[in-house]
mmCIF file of C-alpha atoms in Angstrom:
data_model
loop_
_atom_site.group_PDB
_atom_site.id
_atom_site.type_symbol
_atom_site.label_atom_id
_atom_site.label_comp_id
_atom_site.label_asym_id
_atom_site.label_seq_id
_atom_site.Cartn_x
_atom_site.Cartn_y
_atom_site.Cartn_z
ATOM 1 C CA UNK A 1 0.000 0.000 0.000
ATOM 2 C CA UNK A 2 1.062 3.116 -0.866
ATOM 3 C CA UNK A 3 3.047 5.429 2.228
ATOM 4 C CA UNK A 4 0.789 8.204 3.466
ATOM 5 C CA UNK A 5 -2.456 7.558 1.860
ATOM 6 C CA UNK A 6 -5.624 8.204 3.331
ATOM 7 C CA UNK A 7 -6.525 5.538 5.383
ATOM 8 C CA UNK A 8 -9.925 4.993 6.336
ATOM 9 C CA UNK A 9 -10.215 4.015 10.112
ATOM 10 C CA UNK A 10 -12.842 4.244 13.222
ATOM 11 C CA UNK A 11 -12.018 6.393 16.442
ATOM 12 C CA UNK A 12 -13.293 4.570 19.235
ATOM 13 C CA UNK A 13 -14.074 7.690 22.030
ATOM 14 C CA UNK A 14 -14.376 6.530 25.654
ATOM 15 C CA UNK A 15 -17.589 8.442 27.107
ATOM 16 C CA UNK A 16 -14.467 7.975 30.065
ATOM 17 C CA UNK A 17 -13.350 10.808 27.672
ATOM 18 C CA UNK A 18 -16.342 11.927 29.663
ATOM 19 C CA UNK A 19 -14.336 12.086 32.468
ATOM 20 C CA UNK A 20 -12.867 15.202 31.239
ATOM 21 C CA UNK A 21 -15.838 16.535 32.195
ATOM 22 C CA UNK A 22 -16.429 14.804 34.998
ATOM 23 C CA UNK A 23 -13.444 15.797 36.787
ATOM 24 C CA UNK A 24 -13.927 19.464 36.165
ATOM 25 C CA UNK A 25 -13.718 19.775 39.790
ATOM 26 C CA UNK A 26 -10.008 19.033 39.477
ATOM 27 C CA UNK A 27 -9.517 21.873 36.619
ATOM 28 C CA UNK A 28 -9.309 25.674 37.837
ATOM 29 C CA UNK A 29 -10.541 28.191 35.652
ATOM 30 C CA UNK A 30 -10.166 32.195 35.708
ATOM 31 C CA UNK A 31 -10.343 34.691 33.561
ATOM 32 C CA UNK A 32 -7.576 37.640 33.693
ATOM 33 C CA UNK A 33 -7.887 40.869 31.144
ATOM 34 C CA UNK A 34 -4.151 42.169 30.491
ATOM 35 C CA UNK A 35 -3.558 45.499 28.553
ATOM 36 C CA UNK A 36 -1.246 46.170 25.444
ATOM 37 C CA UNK A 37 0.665 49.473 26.519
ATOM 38 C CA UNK A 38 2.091 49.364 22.871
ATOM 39 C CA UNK A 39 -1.784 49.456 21.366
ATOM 40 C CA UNK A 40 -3.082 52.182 23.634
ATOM 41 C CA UNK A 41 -3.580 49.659 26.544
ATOM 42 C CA UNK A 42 -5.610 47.491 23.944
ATOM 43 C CA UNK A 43 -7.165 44.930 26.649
ATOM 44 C CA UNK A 44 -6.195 41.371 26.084
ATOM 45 C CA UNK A 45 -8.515 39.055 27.939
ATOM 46 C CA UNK A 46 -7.181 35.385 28.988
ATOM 47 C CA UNK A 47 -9.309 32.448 29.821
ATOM 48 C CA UNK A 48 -6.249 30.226 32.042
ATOM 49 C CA UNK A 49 -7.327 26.832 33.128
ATOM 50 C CA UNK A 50 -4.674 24.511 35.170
ATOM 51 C CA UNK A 51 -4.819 21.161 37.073
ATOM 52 C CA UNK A 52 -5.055 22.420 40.912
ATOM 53 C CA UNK A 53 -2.717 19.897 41.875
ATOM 54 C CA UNK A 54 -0.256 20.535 39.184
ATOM 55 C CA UNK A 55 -0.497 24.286 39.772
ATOM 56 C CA UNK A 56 0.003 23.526 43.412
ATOM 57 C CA UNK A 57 3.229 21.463 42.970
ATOM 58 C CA UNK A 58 4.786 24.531 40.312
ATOM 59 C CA UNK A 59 3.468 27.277 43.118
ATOM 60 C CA UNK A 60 5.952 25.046 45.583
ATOM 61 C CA UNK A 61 8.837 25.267 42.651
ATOM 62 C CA UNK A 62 8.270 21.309 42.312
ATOM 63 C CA UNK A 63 7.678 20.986 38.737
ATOM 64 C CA UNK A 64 7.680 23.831 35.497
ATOM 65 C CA UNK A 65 3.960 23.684 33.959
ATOM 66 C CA UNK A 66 4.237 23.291 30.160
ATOM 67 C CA UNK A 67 2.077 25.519 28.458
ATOM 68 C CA UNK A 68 -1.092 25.352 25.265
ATOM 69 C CA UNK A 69 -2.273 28.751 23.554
ATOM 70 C CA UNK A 70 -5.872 28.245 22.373
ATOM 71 C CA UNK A 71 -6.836 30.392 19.482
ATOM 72 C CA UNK A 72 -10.679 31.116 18.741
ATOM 73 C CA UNK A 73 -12.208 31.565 15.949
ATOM 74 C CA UNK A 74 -13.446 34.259 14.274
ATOM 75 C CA UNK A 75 -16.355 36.353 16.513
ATOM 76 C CA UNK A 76 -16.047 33.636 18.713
ATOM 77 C CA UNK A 77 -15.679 34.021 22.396
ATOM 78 C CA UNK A 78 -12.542 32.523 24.018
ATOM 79 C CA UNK A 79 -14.154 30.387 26.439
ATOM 80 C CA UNK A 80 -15.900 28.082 23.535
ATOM 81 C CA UNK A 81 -13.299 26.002 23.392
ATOM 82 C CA UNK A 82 -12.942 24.343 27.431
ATOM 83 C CA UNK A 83 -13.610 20.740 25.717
ATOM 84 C CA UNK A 84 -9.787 21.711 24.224
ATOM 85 C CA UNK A 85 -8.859 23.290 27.425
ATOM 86 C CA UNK A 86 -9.826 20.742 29.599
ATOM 87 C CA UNK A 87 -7.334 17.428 27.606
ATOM 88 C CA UNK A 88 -4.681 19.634 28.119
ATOM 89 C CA UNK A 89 -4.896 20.968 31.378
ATOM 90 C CA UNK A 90 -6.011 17.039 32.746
ATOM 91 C CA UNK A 91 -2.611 16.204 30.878
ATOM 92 C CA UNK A 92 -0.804 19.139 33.305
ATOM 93 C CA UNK A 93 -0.671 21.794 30.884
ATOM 94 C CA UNK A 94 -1.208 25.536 32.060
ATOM 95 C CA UNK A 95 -4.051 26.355 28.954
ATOM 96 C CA UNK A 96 -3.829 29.982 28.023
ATOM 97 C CA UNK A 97 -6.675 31.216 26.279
ATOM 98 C CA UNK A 98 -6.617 35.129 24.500
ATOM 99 C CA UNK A 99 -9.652 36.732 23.564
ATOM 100 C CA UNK A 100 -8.470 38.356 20.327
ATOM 101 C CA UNK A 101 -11.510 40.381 18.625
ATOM 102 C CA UNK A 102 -13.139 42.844 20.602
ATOM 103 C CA UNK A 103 -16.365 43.852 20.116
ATOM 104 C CA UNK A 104 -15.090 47.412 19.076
ATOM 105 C CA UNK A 105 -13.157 46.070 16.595
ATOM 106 C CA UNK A 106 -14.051 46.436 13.076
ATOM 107 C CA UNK A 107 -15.734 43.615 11.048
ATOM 108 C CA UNK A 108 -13.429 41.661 9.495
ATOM 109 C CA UNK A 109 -13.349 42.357 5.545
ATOM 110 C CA UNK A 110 -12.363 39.292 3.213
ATOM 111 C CA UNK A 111 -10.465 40.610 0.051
ATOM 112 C CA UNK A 112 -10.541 37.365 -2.448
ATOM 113 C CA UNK A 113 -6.527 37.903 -4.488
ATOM 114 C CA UNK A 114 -5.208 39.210 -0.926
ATOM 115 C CA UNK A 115 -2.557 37.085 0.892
ATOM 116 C CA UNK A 116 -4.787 35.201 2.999
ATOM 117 C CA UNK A 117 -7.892 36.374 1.603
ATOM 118 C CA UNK A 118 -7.080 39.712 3.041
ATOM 119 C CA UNK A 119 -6.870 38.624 6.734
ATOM 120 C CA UNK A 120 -3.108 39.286 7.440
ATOM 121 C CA UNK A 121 -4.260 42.387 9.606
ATOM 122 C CA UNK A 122 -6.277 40.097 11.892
ATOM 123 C CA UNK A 123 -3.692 37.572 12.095
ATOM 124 C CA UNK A 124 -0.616 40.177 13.096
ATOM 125 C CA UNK A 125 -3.281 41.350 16.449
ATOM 126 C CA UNK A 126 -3.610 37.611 17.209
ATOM 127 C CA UNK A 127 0.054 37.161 17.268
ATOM 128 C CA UNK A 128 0.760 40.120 19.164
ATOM 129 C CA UNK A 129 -2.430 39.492 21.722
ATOM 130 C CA UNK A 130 -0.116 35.649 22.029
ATOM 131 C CA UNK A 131 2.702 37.502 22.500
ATOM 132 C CA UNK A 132 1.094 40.048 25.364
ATOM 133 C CA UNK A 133 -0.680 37.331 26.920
ATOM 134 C CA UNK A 134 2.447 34.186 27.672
ATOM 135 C CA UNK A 135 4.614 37.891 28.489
ATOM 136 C CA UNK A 136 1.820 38.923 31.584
ATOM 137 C CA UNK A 137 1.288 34.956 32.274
ATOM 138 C CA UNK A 138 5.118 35.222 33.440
ATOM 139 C CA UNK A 139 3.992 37.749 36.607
ATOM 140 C CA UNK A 140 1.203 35.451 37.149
ATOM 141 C CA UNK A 141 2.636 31.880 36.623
ATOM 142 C CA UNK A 142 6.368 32.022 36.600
ATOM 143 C CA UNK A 143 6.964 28.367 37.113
ATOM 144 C CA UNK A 144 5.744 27.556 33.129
ATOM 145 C CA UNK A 145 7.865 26.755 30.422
ATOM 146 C CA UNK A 146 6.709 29.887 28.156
ATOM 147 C CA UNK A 147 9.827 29.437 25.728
ATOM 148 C CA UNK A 148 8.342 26.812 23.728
ATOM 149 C CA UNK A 149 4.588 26.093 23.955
ATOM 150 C CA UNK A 150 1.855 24.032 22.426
ATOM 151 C CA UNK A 151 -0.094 26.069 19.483
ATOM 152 C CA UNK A 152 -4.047 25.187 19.384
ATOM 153 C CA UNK A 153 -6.542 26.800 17.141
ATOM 154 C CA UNK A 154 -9.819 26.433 15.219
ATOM 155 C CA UNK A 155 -10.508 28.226 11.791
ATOM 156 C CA UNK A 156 -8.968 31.897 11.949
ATOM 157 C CA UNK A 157 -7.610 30.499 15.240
ATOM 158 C CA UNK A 158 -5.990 27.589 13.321
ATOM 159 C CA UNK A 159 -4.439 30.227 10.767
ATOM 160 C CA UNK A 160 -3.351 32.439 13.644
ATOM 161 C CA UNK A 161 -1.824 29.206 14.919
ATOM 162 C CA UNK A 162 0.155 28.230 11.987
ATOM 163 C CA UNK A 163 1.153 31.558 11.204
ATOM 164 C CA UNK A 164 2.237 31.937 14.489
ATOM 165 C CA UNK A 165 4.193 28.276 13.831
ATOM 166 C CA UNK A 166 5.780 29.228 10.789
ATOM 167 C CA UNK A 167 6.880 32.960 12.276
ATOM 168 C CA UNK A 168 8.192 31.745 15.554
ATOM 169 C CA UNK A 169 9.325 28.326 15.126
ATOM 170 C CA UNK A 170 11.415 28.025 17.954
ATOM 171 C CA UNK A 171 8.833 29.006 20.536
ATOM 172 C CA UNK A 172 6.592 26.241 19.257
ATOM 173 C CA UNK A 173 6.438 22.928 20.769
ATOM 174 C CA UNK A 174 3.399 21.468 18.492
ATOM 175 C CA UNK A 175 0.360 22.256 16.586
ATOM 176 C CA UNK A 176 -3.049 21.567 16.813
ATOM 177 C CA UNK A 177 -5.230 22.902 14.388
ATOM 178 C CA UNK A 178 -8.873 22.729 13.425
ATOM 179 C CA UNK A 179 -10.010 23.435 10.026
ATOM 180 C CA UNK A 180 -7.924 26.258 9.654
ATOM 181 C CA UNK A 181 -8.837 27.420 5.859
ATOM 182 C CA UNK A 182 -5.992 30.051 5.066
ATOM 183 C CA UNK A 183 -2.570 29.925 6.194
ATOM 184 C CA UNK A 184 -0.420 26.934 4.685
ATOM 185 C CA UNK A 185 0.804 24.018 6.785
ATOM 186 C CA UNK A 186 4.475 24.423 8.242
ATOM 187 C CA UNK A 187 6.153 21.517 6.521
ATOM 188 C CA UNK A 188 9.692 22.162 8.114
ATOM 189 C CA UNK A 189 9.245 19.142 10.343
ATOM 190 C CA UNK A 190 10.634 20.936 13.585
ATOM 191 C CA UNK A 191 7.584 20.357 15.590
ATOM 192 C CA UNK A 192 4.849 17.682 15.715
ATOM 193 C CA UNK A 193 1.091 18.599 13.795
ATOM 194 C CA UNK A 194 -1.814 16.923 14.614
ATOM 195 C CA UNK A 195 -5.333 18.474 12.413
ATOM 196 C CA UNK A 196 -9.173 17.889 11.925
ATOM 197 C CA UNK A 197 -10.389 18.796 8.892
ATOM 198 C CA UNK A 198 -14.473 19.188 8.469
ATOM 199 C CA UNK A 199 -16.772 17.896 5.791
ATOM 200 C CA UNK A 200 -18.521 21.531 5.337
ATOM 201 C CA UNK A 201 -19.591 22.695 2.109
ATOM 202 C CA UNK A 202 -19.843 26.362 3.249
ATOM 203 C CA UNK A 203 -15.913 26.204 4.986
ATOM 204 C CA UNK A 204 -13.793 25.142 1.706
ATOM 205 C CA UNK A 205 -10.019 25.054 2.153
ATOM 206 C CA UNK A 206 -7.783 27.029 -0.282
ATOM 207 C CA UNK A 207 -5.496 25.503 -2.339
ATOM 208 C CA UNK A 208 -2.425 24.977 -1.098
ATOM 209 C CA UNK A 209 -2.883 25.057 2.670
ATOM 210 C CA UNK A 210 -2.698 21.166 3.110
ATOM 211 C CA UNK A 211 0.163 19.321 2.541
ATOM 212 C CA UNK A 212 0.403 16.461 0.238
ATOM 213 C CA UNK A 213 0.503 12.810 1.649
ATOM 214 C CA UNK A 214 4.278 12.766 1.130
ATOM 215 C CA UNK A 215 5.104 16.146 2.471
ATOM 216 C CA UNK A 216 2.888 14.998 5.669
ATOM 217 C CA UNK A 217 4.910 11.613 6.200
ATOM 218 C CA UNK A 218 8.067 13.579 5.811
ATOM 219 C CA UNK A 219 7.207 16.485 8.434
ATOM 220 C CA UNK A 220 5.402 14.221 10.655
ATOM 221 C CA UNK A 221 1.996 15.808 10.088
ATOM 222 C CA UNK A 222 -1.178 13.410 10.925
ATOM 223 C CA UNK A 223 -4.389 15.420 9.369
ATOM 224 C CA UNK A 224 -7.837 13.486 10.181
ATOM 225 C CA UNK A 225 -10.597 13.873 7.700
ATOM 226 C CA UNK A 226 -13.857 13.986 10.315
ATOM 227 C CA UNK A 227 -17.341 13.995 8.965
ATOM 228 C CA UNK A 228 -18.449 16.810 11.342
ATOM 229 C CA UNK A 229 -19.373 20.170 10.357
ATOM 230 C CA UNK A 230 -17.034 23.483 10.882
ATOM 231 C CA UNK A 231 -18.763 24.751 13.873
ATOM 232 C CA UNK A 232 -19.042 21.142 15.523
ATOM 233 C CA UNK A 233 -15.219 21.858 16.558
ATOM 234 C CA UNK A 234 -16.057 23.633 19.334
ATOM 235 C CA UNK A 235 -18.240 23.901 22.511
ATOM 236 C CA UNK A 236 -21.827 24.018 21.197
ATOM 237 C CA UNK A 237 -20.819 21.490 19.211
ATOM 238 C CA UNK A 238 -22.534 17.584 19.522
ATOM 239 C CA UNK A 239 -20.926 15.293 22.008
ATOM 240 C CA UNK A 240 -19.910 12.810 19.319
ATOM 241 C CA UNK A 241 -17.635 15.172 17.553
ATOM 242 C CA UNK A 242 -16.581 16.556 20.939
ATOM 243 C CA UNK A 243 -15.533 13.055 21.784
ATOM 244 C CA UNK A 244 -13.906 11.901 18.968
ATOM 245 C CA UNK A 245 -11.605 14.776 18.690
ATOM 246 C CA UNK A 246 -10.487 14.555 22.656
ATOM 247 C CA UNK A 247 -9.828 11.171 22.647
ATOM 248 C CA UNK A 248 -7.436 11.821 19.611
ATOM 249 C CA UNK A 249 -5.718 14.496 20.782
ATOM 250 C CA UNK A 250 -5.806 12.892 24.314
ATOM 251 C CA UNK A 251 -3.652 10.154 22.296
ATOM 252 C CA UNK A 252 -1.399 12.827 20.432
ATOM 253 C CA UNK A 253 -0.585 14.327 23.776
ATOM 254 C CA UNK A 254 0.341 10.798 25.078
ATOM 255 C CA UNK A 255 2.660 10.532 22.338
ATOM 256 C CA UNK A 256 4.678 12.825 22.354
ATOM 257 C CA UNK A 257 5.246 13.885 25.246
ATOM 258 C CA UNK A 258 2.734 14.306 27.801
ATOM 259 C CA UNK A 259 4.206 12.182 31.130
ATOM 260 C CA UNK A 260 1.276 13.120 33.050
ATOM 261 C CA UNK A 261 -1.797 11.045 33.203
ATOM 262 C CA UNK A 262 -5.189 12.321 33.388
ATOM 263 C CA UNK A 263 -7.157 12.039 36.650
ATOM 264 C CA UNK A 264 -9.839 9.150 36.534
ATOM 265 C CA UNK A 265 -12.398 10.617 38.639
ATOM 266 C CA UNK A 266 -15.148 7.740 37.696
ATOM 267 C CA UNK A 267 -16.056 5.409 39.771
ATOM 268 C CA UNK A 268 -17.537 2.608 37.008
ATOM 269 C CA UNK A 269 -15.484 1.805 34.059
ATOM 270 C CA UNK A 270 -16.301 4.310 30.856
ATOM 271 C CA UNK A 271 -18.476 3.014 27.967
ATOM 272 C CA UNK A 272 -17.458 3.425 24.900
ATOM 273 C CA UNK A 273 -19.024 5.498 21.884
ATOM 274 C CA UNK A 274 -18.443 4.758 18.790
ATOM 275 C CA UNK A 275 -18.260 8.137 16.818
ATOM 276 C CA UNK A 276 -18.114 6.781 13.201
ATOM 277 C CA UNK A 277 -15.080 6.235 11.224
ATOM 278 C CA UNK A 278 -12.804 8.924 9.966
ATOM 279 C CA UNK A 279 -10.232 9.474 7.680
ATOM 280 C CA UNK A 280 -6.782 9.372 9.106
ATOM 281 C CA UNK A 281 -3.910 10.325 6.970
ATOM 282 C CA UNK A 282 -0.372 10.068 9.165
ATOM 283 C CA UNK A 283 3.088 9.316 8.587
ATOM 284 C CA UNK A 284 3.622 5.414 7.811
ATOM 285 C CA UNK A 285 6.187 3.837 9.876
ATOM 286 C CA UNK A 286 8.873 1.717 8.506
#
């Protein structure tokens, strides 16, 4: 068989992906607005969620919390996204979460030709409200690894992420995007990529922002081809979808390097869903 093809497999979600949820109690969550001094104290809002044992044990100087940026989509509040937040916190990941459209902020305006349909501008305040936001989260955190963190976004918060990747490679540990539309794939191969990709008729992706099969194996990018809609990847989204996608990136996380377990907070074993297959196209192994 051909290396990298698509191949077509089913995601078996645990409902004990349920006990993300179910051990909420073991997640803290705050929200902290920082201001931009360098954009007329622009306010930067940050949704920060943390394991309150592992934030304990990097309080006492024990351990250094590695760190995830989540990146919204656009007109989308920052706090749509805790299904994301809460895999990497229960893996012992400070989650940092910027709020990067205001609602004084003009309304976006695509321009079709334009390097990334026209949205650089939006992109450049995303990077810069990343930037603001892991620069304050040193007063408030200072035992995080801020140096090299874990990118995470979905649609214009996917193509802040990878633009964000491909800018600042050496402050990025891995991607995670979903559906991002715009901005190319990094294909250098310095960082791990793991990416859902909708079956949406009204969220097409331009040409050229998905790597080929080969350029995937070689850059060790896995992309999985879901059957859910765009707007499925994220809160208000169905369970199923919700599901499928934790219990993948719970696995990514595993792999790579996550040495922290999540907290099993469930009493009875976890049932298992069965979300429907998906496409998974990965590097082959050898």
């Amino acid at each position: 068989m051909k290396r990298g093809i698509a191949v077509l497999v089913s995601v078996t979600a645990l409902a004990g992906l349920a006990y993300f949820t179910a051990s909420k109690w073991a997640i803290k969550n705050e929200t902290i607005t920082f201001y931009d001094a360098s954009r007329d104290n622009r306010p930067v809002p940050v949704d920060i969620a943390v394991r309150r044992d592992r934030e304990m044990q990097a309080d006492s100087g024990m351990i250094t919390l590695p760190v995830a940026v989540i990146n919204h989509g656009n007109t989308v509040k920052n706090t749509e996204y805790g299904f994301l937040a809460n895999v990497f916190a229960m893996r012992g990941y400070l989650v940092v979460s910027p709020q990067h459209d205001l609602p004084t902020d003009p309304p976006m305006v695509t321009k079709p030709g334009e390097l990334y349909v026209g949205r650089l501008p939006q992109i450049l305040r995303g990077v810069a409200n990343i930037h603001l936001a892991l620069q304050e989260m040193r007063k408030v955190q200072p035992n995080a690894d801020y140096t090299k963190v874990s990118m995470v976004g979905h649609s214009m918060g996917g193509d802040i992420t990878m633009y964000f990747a491909k800018q600042y490679p050496d402050e990025v540990k891995k991607v995670v995007t979903l559906d991002n539309l715009r901005v190319p794939f990094v294909t250098a191969g310095k960082f791990k990529i793991l990416s859902f990709r909708s079956r949406d008729p009204q969220f097409k992706t331009d040409a050229g922002v998905l790597p080929s099969d080969e350029e995937c194996e070689k850059a060790g990018i896995t992309v999985v081809k879901t059957d859910f809609q765009h707007n499925d990847m994220r809160d208000t989204g169905p369970d199923v979808a919700k599901n499928s996608i934790q219990g993948m990136l719970d696995k990514f996380l595993s792999d790579t390097d996550s040495v922290v377990a999540p907290v099993d907070t469930l009493s009875a074993p976890p049932k298992v869903l069965e979300p429907g297959p998906v496409a998974l196209m990965a590097p082959a192994k050898s």
